[in-house]
XYZ file of N, CA, C and O in Angstrom:
788
model
N 193.827 36.626 16.438
C 192.713 36.736 17.648
C 193.049 35.900 18.692
O 193.350 34.538 18.491
N 193.089 36.423 19.960
C 193.517 35.594 21.033
C 192.089 34.753 21.554
O 191.333 35.539 22.308
N 192.253 33.391 21.410
C 191.287 32.684 21.840
C 191.095 32.683 23.355
O 189.827 32.714 23.868
N 192.161 32.615 23.945
C 192.137 32.830 25.568
C 191.386 33.813 26.150
O 190.733 33.824 27.159
N 191.435 34.943 25.431
C 190.674 36.194 25.871
C 189.355 35.884 25.911
O 188.565 36.414 26.951
N 188.587 35.144 25.023
C 187.062 34.754 24.936
C 186.883 33.446 25.780
O 185.668 33.331 25.969
N 187.929 32.825 26.372
C 187.498 31.355 26.839
C 186.512 31.832 28.034
O 185.464 30.981 28.329
N 186.879 32.627 28.950
C 185.873 32.930 30.062
C 184.412 32.971 29.739
O 183.559 32.461 30.406
N 184.125 33.831 28.525
C 182.928 34.334 28.021
C 182.365 32.993 27.518
O 181.004 32.852 27.562
N 182.839 32.253 26.822
C 182.410 31.026 26.355
C 181.983 30.148 27.387
O 180.996 29.566 27.350
N 182.721 29.818 28.240
C 182.643 28.941 29.651
C 181.249 29.562 29.984
O 180.213 28.770 30.651
N 181.194 30.828 30.390
C 180.037 31.363 31.201
C 178.817 31.285 30.201
O 177.538 30.906 30.799
N 178.856 31.393 29.033
C 177.731 31.288 28.131
C 177.152 29.680 27.969
O 175.914 29.498 28.200
N 178.385 28.833 28.112
C 177.853 27.301 28.087
C 177.241 27.033 29.516
O 176.131 26.281 29.465
N 177.487 27.505 30.458
C 177.134 27.334 31.670
C 175.751 28.021 31.879
O 174.588 27.189 32.314
N 175.432 29.009 31.255
C 174.092 29.616 31.394
C 173.076 29.060 30.599
O 171.975 28.778 31.002
N 173.512 28.642 29.218
C 172.713 27.935 28.261
C 172.271 26.573 29.002
O 171.008 26.120 29.041
N 173.338 25.893 29.607
C 173.017 24.463 30.028
C 172.194 24.470 31.343
O 171.124 23.920 31.714
N 172.371 25.664 32.226
C 171.585 25.755 33.522
C 170.004 26.190 33.042
O 169.104 25.593 33.459
N 169.909 27.054 31.801
C 168.545 27.223 31.433
C 167.886 26.180 30.888
O 166.761 26.075 31.098
N 168.549 25.141 30.177
C 167.927 24.172 29.764
C 167.603 23.096 30.622
O 166.466 22.497 30.555
N 168.295 22.871 31.770
C 168.260 21.917 32.677
C 166.867 22.467 33.389
O 166.095 21.970 34.043
N 166.817 23.648 34.099
C 165.675 24.485 34.653
C 164.584 24.229 33.777
O 163.470 23.856 34.336
N 164.713 24.647 32.342
C 163.352 24.443 31.532
C 163.036 23.231 31.518
O 161.578 22.702 31.478
N 164.116 22.151 31.832
C 163.418 20.800 31.539
C 162.503 20.325 32.788
O 161.761 19.741 32.861
N 163.225 20.766 34.029
C 162.458 20.482 35.197
C 161.009 20.952 35.061
O 160.061 20.290 35.394
N 160.798 22.323 34.740
C 159.326 22.877 34.485
C 158.786 22.435 33.559
O 157.553 21.945 33.846
N 159.126 22.016 32.492
C 158.403 21.526 31.371
C 157.964 20.066 31.675
O 156.666 19.463 31.340
N 158.856 19.098 32.258
C 158.567 17.857 32.751
C 157.359 17.777 33.825
O 156.326 16.963 33.668
N 157.398 18.692 34.879
C 156.467 19.128 35.797
C 155.138 19.221 35.154
O 154.024 18.776 35.746
N 155.235 20.147 34.063
C 153.955 20.774 33.524
C 153.136 19.333 32.749
O 152.202 19.188 32.805
N 154.162 18.686 32.115
C 153.832 17.385 31.248
C 152.941 16.350 32.420
O 152.108 15.767 32.017
N 153.829 16.195 33.702
C 153.101 15.313 34.401
C 152.050 15.597 35.184
O 151.112 14.990 35.447
N 151.971 17.030 35.368
C 150.694 17.712 35.989
C 149.340 17.353 34.938
O 148.160 17.315 35.482
N 149.710 17.717 33.771
C 148.438 17.475 32.804
C 148.093 15.836 32.550
O 147.001 15.831 32.645
N 149.152 15.065 32.906
C 148.641 13.625 32.897
C 147.692 13.578 34.271
O 146.811 12.785 34.208
N 147.970 14.069 35.249
C 147.232 13.902 36.482
C 145.899 14.577 36.218
O 144.802 13.910 36.622
N 145.847 15.677 35.601
C 144.430 16.362 35.293
C 143.841 15.424 34.552
O 142.553 15.273 34.490
N 144.298 14.803 33.497
C 143.625 13.967 32.541
C 143.198 12.844 33.306
O 141.893 12.284 33.292
N 143.870 12.295 34.225
C 143.379 11.037 35.019
C 142.471 11.397 35.803
O 141.233 10.520 36.120
N 142.343 12.537 36.445
C 141.341 13.012 37.260
C 140.077 13.212 36.718
O 138.843 12.820 36.980
N 140.053 13.762 35.612
C 138.979 13.847 34.608
C 138.483 12.325 34.301
O 136.953 12.283 34.304
N 139.096 11.437 34.191
C 138.441 9.942 34.073
C 137.893 9.596 35.350
O 136.824 8.848 35.048
N 138.451 9.987 36.255
C 138.000 9.524 37.616
C 136.283 10.237 37.674
O 135.451 9.366 38.061
N 136.453 11.400 37.574
C 135.282 12.204 37.623
C 134.181 11.473 36.735
O 132.809 11.371 36.925
N 134.498 11.115 35.253
C 133.720 10.556 34.414
C 133.286 9.177 34.741
O 131.880 9.200 34.916
N 133.921 8.515 35.653
C 133.248 7.256 35.857
C 132.413 7.417 37.084
O 131.214 6.830 37.258
N 132.610 8.377 37.954
C 131.696 8.612 39.150
C 130.646 9.132 38.702
O 129.465 8.822 38.906
N 130.739 10.063 37.598
C 129.435 10.601 37.091
C 128.526 9.561 36.282
O 127.213 9.520 36.392
N 129.299 8.683 35.718
C 128.511 7.480 35.130
C 127.737 6.785 36.191
O 126.358 6.306 35.851
N 128.199 6.503 37.168
C 127.480 5.785 38.338
C 126.377 6.493 38.754
O 125.296 6.100 39.007
N 126.532 7.898 38.919
C 125.310 8.703 39.553
C 124.346 8.800 38.550
O 122.953 8.910 39.013
N 124.513 8.886 37.315
C 123.611 8.716 36.276
C 122.813 7.502 36.330
O 121.631 7.315 36.328
N 123.647 6.255 36.582
C 122.597 4.780 36.574
C 122.132 5.005 37.947
O 121.015 4.340 37.762
N 122.535 5.202 39.088
C 121.705 5.467 40.311
C 120.377 6.241 40.256
O 119.378 5.731 40.568
N 120.287 7.160 39.315
C 118.918 7.845 39.098
C 118.023 6.896 38.319
O 116.753 6.853 38.722
N 118.350 6.194 37.319
C 117.493 5.283 36.729
C 117.310 4.023 37.634
O 116.222 3.474 37.550
N 118.256 3.505 38.247
C 117.957 2.500 39.373
C 117.061 2.807 40.395
O 116.069 2.108 40.533
N 117.219 4.110 40.759
C 116.197 4.510 41.955
C 114.819 4.476 41.137
O 113.693 4.099 41.865
N 114.588 5.051 40.121
C 113.181 4.958 39.527
C 112.757 3.861 39.110
O 111.349 3.789 39.320
N 113.598 2.757 38.809
C 113.081 1.327 38.665
C 112.617 0.798 40.118
O 111.415 0.240 40.060
N 113.416 1.210 40.946
C 112.932 0.408 42.405
C 111.704 1.067 42.747
O 110.951 0.229 43.670
N 111.677 2.454 42.491
C 110.381 3.121 43.274
C 109.017 2.457 42.468
O 107.966 2.412 43.130
N 109.131 1.690 41.528
C 108.137 1.030 40.971
C 107.503 -0.197 41.743
O 106.171 -0.734 41.715
N 108.532 -0.594 42.649
C 107.950 -1.862 43.665
C 107.260 -0.825 44.715
O 108.105 -0.323 45.492
N 106.026 -0.728 44.871
C 105.396 0.050 45.632
C 105.614 -0.015 47.017
O 105.853 0.892 47.929
N 105.885 -1.196 47.546
C 106.000 -1.519 49.096
C 107.470 -1.600 49.436
O 107.878 -2.121 50.591
N 108.536 -1.203 48.248
C 109.760 -1.078 48.959
C 110.133 -0.090 49.889
O 109.538 0.951 49.757
N 110.871 -0.495 50.838
C 111.315 0.648 51.766
C 111.826 2.115 51.299
O 112.913 1.951 50.487
N 111.111 2.914 51.573
C 111.415 4.261 51.203
C 112.624 4.950 51.715
O 113.366 5.685 51.128
N 112.920 4.366 53.150
C 114.060 4.955 53.761
C 115.389 4.579 52.993
O 116.250 5.305 52.938
N 115.501 3.355 52.210
C 116.572 2.812 51.811
C 116.897 3.731 50.480
O 117.903 4.191 50.194
N 115.794 3.854 49.743
C 115.722 4.806 48.396
C 116.069 6.118 48.862
O 116.908 6.963 48.222
N 115.615 6.707 49.998
C 115.952 8.319 50.457
C 117.421 8.240 50.746
O 118.036 9.206 50.307
N 118.128 7.440 51.306
C 119.426 7.224 51.760
C 120.437 7.271 50.381
O 121.389 8.002 50.566
N 120.009 6.433 49.575
C 120.636 6.519 48.089
C 120.747 7.798 47.570
O 121.756 8.445 47.099
N 119.352 8.495 47.564
C 119.249 9.810 46.905
C 120.016 10.882 47.533
O 120.499 11.586 46.973
N 119.989 10.707 49.002
C 120.591 11.830 49.499
C 122.248 11.955 49.515
O 122.943 12.622 49.327
N 122.788 10.432 49.500
C 123.999 10.104 49.250
C 124.653 10.440 47.949
O 125.767 11.081 47.777
N 123.635 10.415 46.832
C 124.177 10.764 45.688
C 124.042 12.444 45.619
O 124.868 12.833 44.742
N 122.897 12.968 46.115
C 123.105 14.419 46.177
C 124.505 15.048 46.669
O 125.124 15.836 46.115
N 124.708 14.429 47.698
C 126.053 14.964 48.706
C 127.178 14.664 47.719
O 128.187 15.589 47.726
N 127.414 13.442 47.148
C 128.486 13.136 46.265
C 128.779 14.330 45.010
O 129.715 14.600 44.694
N 127.631 14.790 44.538
C 127.695 15.204 43.359
C 127.813 16.845 43.765
O 128.388 17.756 42.897
N 127.799 17.137 44.892
C 128.184 18.704 45.578
C 129.681 18.700 45.985
O 130.250 19.670 46.069
N 130.342 17.580 46.044
C 131.635 17.567 46.774
C 132.644 17.712 45.521
O 132.611 16.558 44.714
N 133.320 18.752 45.197
C 134.138 18.926 43.909
C 135.531 18.984 44.590
O 135.807 19.417 45.781
N 136.461 18.577 43.469
C 137.861 18.624 43.756
C 138.481 19.575 42.759
O 138.304 19.278 41.712
N 139.503 20.428 43.024
C 140.085 21.289 41.928
C 141.258 20.545 41.484
O 142.196 20.200 42.210
N 141.335 20.274 40.111
C 142.278 18.947 39.623
C 143.794 19.690 39.676
O 144.930 19.301 39.697
N 143.726 21.179 39.783
C 144.963 21.925 39.741
C 145.745 21.973 40.977
O 146.796 22.241 41.135
N 144.870 21.898 42.105
C 145.381 21.783 43.208
C 144.669 20.677 44.400
O 144.095 21.155 45.078
N 145.060 19.476 43.961
C 144.540 18.351 44.750
C 145.132 18.422 46.009
O 146.250 17.801 46.012
N 144.397 18.478 47.118
C 144.968 18.208 48.473
C 144.578 17.042 48.880
O 143.562 16.595 48.673
N 145.095 16.481 50.146
C 144.775 15.297 50.872
C 143.161 15.579 51.242
O 142.417 14.647 51.482
N 142.925 16.736 51.717
C 141.563 17.228 52.455
C 140.459 17.034 51.381
O 139.659 16.571 51.717
N 140.735 17.586 50.213
C 139.784 17.636 49.271
C 139.540 15.940 48.897
O 138.281 15.656 48.555
N 140.736 15.400 48.708
C 140.320 14.019 48.252
C 139.562 13.233 49.450
O 138.859 12.085 48.957
N 139.922 13.284 50.427
C 139.491 12.643 51.568
C 137.934 12.985 51.702
O 136.853 12.051 51.941
N 137.461 14.270 51.473
C 136.212 14.743 51.416
C 135.228 14.137 50.249
O 134.170 13.610 50.491
N 136.068 14.006 49.214
C 135.312 13.357 47.794
C 135.137 11.990 48.281
O 134.328 11.208 47.957
N 136.271 11.360 48.767
C 136.303 9.946 49.054
C 135.238 9.543 49.991
O 134.469 8.557 49.711
N 134.971 10.153 51.048
C 133.846 10.036 51.982
C 132.641 10.205 51.309
O 131.653 9.428 51.765
N 132.501 11.174 50.583
C 130.892 11.283 49.708
C 130.860 10.123 48.962
O 129.656 9.678 49.027
N 131.677 9.814 48.322
C 131.611 8.726 47.116
C 131.472 7.301 47.991
O 130.687 6.502 47.657
N 131.887 7.103 49.246
C 131.756 6.089 50.049
C 130.469 5.721 50.514
O 129.952 4.986 50.630
N 129.872 6.969 50.660
C 128.229 7.211 51.228
C 127.465 6.694 50.032
O 126.426 5.875 50.634
N 127.861 6.971 49.092
C 127.086 6.274 47.840
C 127.237 4.902 47.701
O 126.272 4.205 47.573
N 128.354 4.388 47.879
C 128.525 3.121 47.677
C 128.023 2.125 48.753
O 127.253 1.213 48.441
N 127.958 2.765 49.965
C 127.386 2.075 51.244
C 125.990 1.858 51.025
O 125.191 1.078 51.034
N 125.192 3.090 50.565
C 123.747 3.131 50.573
C 123.500 2.284 49.305
O 122.398 1.689 49.524
N 124.138 2.468 48.367
C 123.952 1.530 47.079
C 123.916 -0.093 47.410
O 123.094 -0.729 47.043
N 124.844 -0.331 48.314
C 125.153 -1.778 48.640
C 123.767 -2.208 49.490
O 123.319 -3.291 49.181
N 123.508 -1.436 50.309
C 122.149 -1.701 51.211
C 121.120 -1.827 50.566
O 120.276 -2.620 50.431
N 120.959 -0.888 49.359
C 119.789 -1.023 48.509
C 119.712 -2.234 47.569
O 118.898 -3.070 47.569
N 120.954 -2.703 47.093
C 120.981 -3.804 46.240
C 120.939 -5.080 47.157
O 120.184 -5.886 46.558
N 121.348 -5.176 48.236
C 121.032 -6.297 49.209
C 119.390 -6.520 49.419
O 119.079 -7.481 49.688
N 118.936 -5.269 49.806
C 117.492 -5.430 50.309
C 116.725 -5.652 49.167
O 115.537 -6.180 49.367
N 117.112 -5.629 47.916
C 116.126 -5.924 46.793
C 116.161 -7.662 46.911
O 115.104 -8.063 46.344
N 116.837 -8.402 47.346
C 116.783 -9.820 47.661
C 115.457 -10.206 47.816
O 114.846 -11.023 47.520
N 114.746 -9.185 48.570
C 113.241 -9.503 49.246
C 112.107 -9.401 48.404
O 111.236 -9.666 48.938
N 112.794 -8.833 47.283
C 111.488 -8.493 46.222
C 111.505 -9.098 44.998
O 112.493 -8.675 43.988
N 110.874 -10.222 44.747
C 111.130 -11.135 43.780
C 110.669 -10.418 42.225
O 111.481 -10.626 41.456
N 109.762 -9.563 42.380
C 109.497 -8.826 41.231
C 110.330 -7.995 40.683
O 110.639 -7.651 39.521
N 111.395 -7.298 41.646
C 112.371 -6.407 41.253
C 113.498 -7.385 40.885
O 114.267 -7.058 39.596
N 113.535 -8.463 41.331
C 114.721 -9.579 40.708
C 114.544 -9.885 39.644
O 115.615 -10.267 38.808
N 113.436 -9.950 38.950
C 112.938 -10.339 37.568
C 112.958 -9.217 36.843
O 112.845 -9.522 35.478
N 112.997 -8.329 37.292
C 112.913 -6.995 36.336
C 113.959 -6.787 35.390
O 115.107 -6.588 36.111
N 113.783 -6.908 34.233
C 114.830 -6.773 33.006
C 115.667 -5.472 33.187
O 116.811 -5.626 33.161
N 114.840 -4.291 33.298
C 115.533 -3.032 33.623
C 116.355 -2.860 34.560
O 117.486 -2.595 34.697
N 116.020 -3.585 35.806
C 116.827 -3.606 37.060
C 117.982 -4.431 36.917
O 119.044 -4.186 37.143
N 117.883 -5.468 36.492
C 119.135 -6.572 36.118
C 120.157 -5.933 35.279
O 121.257 -5.909 35.655
N 119.624 -5.232 34.230
C 120.631 -4.589 33.313
C 121.373 -3.665 33.925
O 122.391 -3.078 33.776
N 120.473 -2.685 34.840
C 121.305 -1.401 35.610
C 122.182 -1.954 36.601
O 123.091 -1.382 36.946
N 121.951 -3.185 37.412
C 122.573 -3.778 38.341
C 123.924 -4.185 37.446
O 124.984 -3.836 38.115
N 124.135 -4.653 36.384
C 125.057 -4.942 35.804
C 126.014 -3.875 35.416
O 127.214 -3.809 35.438
N 125.208 -3.035 34.777
C 125.980 -1.874 34.399
C 126.576 -1.019 35.591
O 127.860 -0.499 35.430
N 126.184 -1.116 36.803
C 126.596 -0.460 37.918
C 127.958 -1.335 38.498
O 128.748 -0.655 38.755
N 127.717 -2.609 38.063
C 129.108 -3.416 38.508
C 130.204 -3.209 37.457
O 131.104 -3.133 38.080
N 129.791 -2.895 36.314
C 130.909 -2.582 35.263
C 131.357 -1.282 35.664
O 132.482 -0.988 35.763
N 130.500 -0.144 36.133
C 130.983 1.176 36.512
C 131.849 1.023 37.482
O 132.864 1.686 37.850
N 131.598 0.123 38.632
C 132.403 0.116 39.796
C 133.906 -0.369 39.402
O 134.824 0.230 39.996
N 133.806 -1.298 38.510
C 135.052 -1.617 37.982
C 135.982 -0.313 37.134
O 136.966 -0.347 37.305
N 135.093 0.381 36.453
C 135.794 1.535 35.866
C 136.067 2.476 36.769
O 137.149 3.035 36.637
N 135.500 2.732 37.972
C 135.770 3.654 38.991
C 137.175 3.210 39.571
O 138.039 3.908 39.966
N 137.251 1.827 39.984
C 138.606 1.308 40.452
C 139.836 1.491 39.472
O 140.851 1.988 39.903
N 139.492 1.259 38.212
C 140.626 1.485 37.328
C 140.901 2.879 37.134
O 142.116 3.130 37.215
N 140.043 3.671 37.221
C 140.406 4.947 37.193
C 141.066 5.701 38.086
O 142.002 6.390 38.039
N 140.678 5.380 39.251
C 141.505 5.557 40.700
C 142.898 5.058 40.659
O 143.755 5.980 41.037
N 142.997 3.849 40.251
C 144.178 3.205 40.171
C 145.118 4.057 39.247
O 146.309 4.328 39.435
N 144.730 4.408 38.098
C 145.346 5.188 36.824
C 145.602 6.565 37.523
O 146.942 7.325 37.081
N 144.657 7.110 38.233
C 145.216 8.491 38.812
C 146.275 8.347 39.674
O 147.137 9.318 39.668
N 146.360 7.426 40.676
C 147.604 7.092 41.600
C 148.678 7.017 40.710
O 149.623 7.355 41.257
N 148.546 6.367 39.737
C 149.867 5.779 38.821
C 150.106 7.125 38.142
O 151.705 7.339 37.845
N 149.368 8.166 37.933
C 150.040 9.430 37.309
C 150.575 10.347 38.230
O 151.190 11.151 38.110
N 149.882 10.096 39.653
C 150.282 11.269 40.597
C 151.909 10.588 40.982
O 152.742 11.569 41.507
N 152.192 9.578 41.175
C 153.541 8.956 41.458
C 154.746 9.606 40.716
O 155.561 10.017 41.297
N 154.656 9.616 39.191
C 156.068 10.120 38.827
C 156.112 11.688 39.043
O 157.181 12.148 39.147
N 154.912 12.450 39.029
C 154.888 13.876 39.214
C 155.509 14.207 40.683
O 156.374 15.031 40.822
N 154.930 13.286 41.777
C 155.538 13.519 43.063
C 157.183 13.224 43.195
O 157.565 14.136 43.555
N 157.327 12.213 42.488
C 158.748 12.112 42.436
C 159.477 13.023 41.664
O 160.896 13.334 42.385
N 159.044 13.436 40.506
C 159.854 14.366 39.921
C 160.008 15.814 40.566
O 161.031 16.332 40.771
N 159.123 16.370 41.506
C 159.347 17.425 42.294
C 159.746 17.462 43.408
O 160.266 18.308 43.926
N 159.815 16.311 44.173
C 160.242 15.999 45.609
C 161.697 15.526 45.375
O 162.466 15.663 46.406
N 162.320 15.239 44.324
C 163.725 14.694 44.390
C 164.541 16.005 44.136
O 164.347 16.881 43.554
N 165.662 15.678 44.724
C 166.691 16.986 44.662
C 167.481 16.650 43.182
O 167.868 15.384 42.773
N 167.616 17.688 42.542
C 167.669 19.067 42.878
C 166.471 19.607 42.475
O 166.240 21.005 42.604
N 165.576 18.810 41.652
C 164.170 19.443 41.076
C 163.511 20.145 42.356
O 162.634 21.151 42.099
N 163.544 19.686 43.437
C 162.752 20.147 44.730
C 163.118 21.641 44.904
O 162.442 22.493 45.312
N 164.347 21.947 44.633
C 164.620 23.639 44.635
C 164.003 24.315 43.896
O 163.511 25.659 44.313
N 163.555 23.952 42.544
C 162.962 24.729 41.564
C 161.356 24.515 41.758
O 160.650 25.443 41.046
N 160.929 23.273 42.110
C 159.589 22.853 41.711
C 158.632 23.935 42.476
O 157.747 24.640 41.940
N 158.974 24.253 43.744
C 158.209 25.234 44.558
C 158.111 26.600 44.089
O 157.113 27.592 44.091
N 159.312 27.047 43.505
C 159.402 28.369 42.596
C 158.420 28.615 41.599
O 157.752 29.471 41.225
N 158.253 27.340 41.047
C 157.439 27.274 39.531
C 155.911 27.133 40.145
O 155.204 27.090 39.098
N 155.796 26.921 41.428
C 154.116 26.463 41.660
C 153.869 25.371 41.833
O 152.752 24.742 41.664
N 154.663 24.193 41.711
C 154.503 22.815 41.529
C 154.446 22.512 43.147
O 155.321 22.228 43.778
N 153.209 21.810 43.648
C 153.101 21.172 44.870
C 152.743 19.861 44.730
O 152.262 19.239 43.940
N 152.953 18.985 45.964
C 152.972 17.649 45.829
C 151.448 17.295 45.846
O 150.502 17.959 46.253
N 151.061 16.331 44.941
C 149.463 15.787 44.862
C 149.233 14.807 45.782
O 150.198 14.002 45.918
N 147.949 14.898 46.337
C 147.485 13.525 47.124
C 147.367 12.535 46.150
O 146.783 12.289 45.095
N 147.341 11.204 47.056
C 146.857 9.968 46.414
C 145.560 9.394 46.816
O 145.163 10.027 47.762
N 144.699 8.820 45.985
C 143.446 8.200 46.393
C 143.906 7.192 47.511
O 144.533 6.200 47.191
N 143.051 7.175 48.443
C 143.454 5.949 49.536
C 141.875 5.390 49.842
O 140.942 6.037 49.698
N 142.228 4.277 50.345
C 140.733 3.578 50.631
C 139.993 4.362 51.817
O 140.819 4.965 52.619
N 138.755 4.417 51.828
C 138.254 5.183 52.990
C 138.158 4.397 54.126
O 138.283 3.138 54.212
N 138.051 4.889 55.293
C 138.252 4.520 56.599
C 137.084 3.383 56.755
O 135.917 3.655 56.347
N 137.490 2.050 57.191
C 136.640 1.088 57.170
C 136.184 0.209 56.090
O 135.300 -0.563 55.845
N 136.802 0.838 54.804
C 136.572 -0.139 53.533
C 137.259 -1.448 53.525
O 136.603 -2.289 52.742
N 137.617 -1.825 54.615
C 138.321 -3.334 54.786
C 137.266 -4.089 55.394
O 137.164 -5.336 55.461
N 136.002 -3.511 56.042
C 135.121 -4.303 56.697
C 133.957 -4.436 55.733
O 133.504 -3.425 54.964
N 133.258 -5.592 55.835
C 132.050 -5.740 54.949
C 130.829 -4.637 55.318
O 130.796 -4.396 56.449
N 130.064 -4.397 54.258
C 128.818 -3.483 54.577
C 127.978 -4.274 55.577
O 127.304 -5.302 55.334
N 127.490 -3.665 56.702
C 126.449 -4.576 57.592
C 125.209 -4.057 57.137
O 124.921 -2.704 56.895
N 124.257 -5.189 56.573
C 122.857 -4.532 56.058
C 121.860 -5.231 57.153
O 121.952 -6.363 57.488
N 120.886 -4.469 57.900
C 120.090 -4.965 58.824
C 118.723 -4.600 58.270
O 118.302 -3.712 57.637
N 117.829 -6.007 58.295
C 116.611 -5.774 58.021
C 115.387 -5.725 58.988
O 115.684 -6.163 60.215
């Protein structure tokens, strides 16, 4: 049996198997990293949902103070409604979707801050145990939101690096993998919230 006769076929077979394994690795790694992003996005949504649930309880507690400014409560309720209507598809997170989501959530944060600051003028509310507990839970939830958003960005980075580096970038688009957007601070987040009485 002449080994030299089969050598070209063996080399071709090795190249095909190595190429298949390499391309399969690019795809499977991208799938795994994408799943990490979807899981992280689910955690972000869970944290925001917890805040929305707490806001409902907080608003009902504040409504008990009959002379409390109704416009402040209305602003919180409307911002919360807008935020719950803004959704993001975790399989196709675009910068525009994240910006809209971020903007809606920023509206909630802003109106909630105004509500909490204006409560200072209502001693009966400041002494209300339910209100104090809800206020503490909201502060804890804001920390959870920050953590969830940070972890989301941490999950996006390796995925984007994987699909954008050469030669992976040659195949990522063919497999349907697109760059994911990061969470950024909303415009004006570096300025304190202005509260007018």
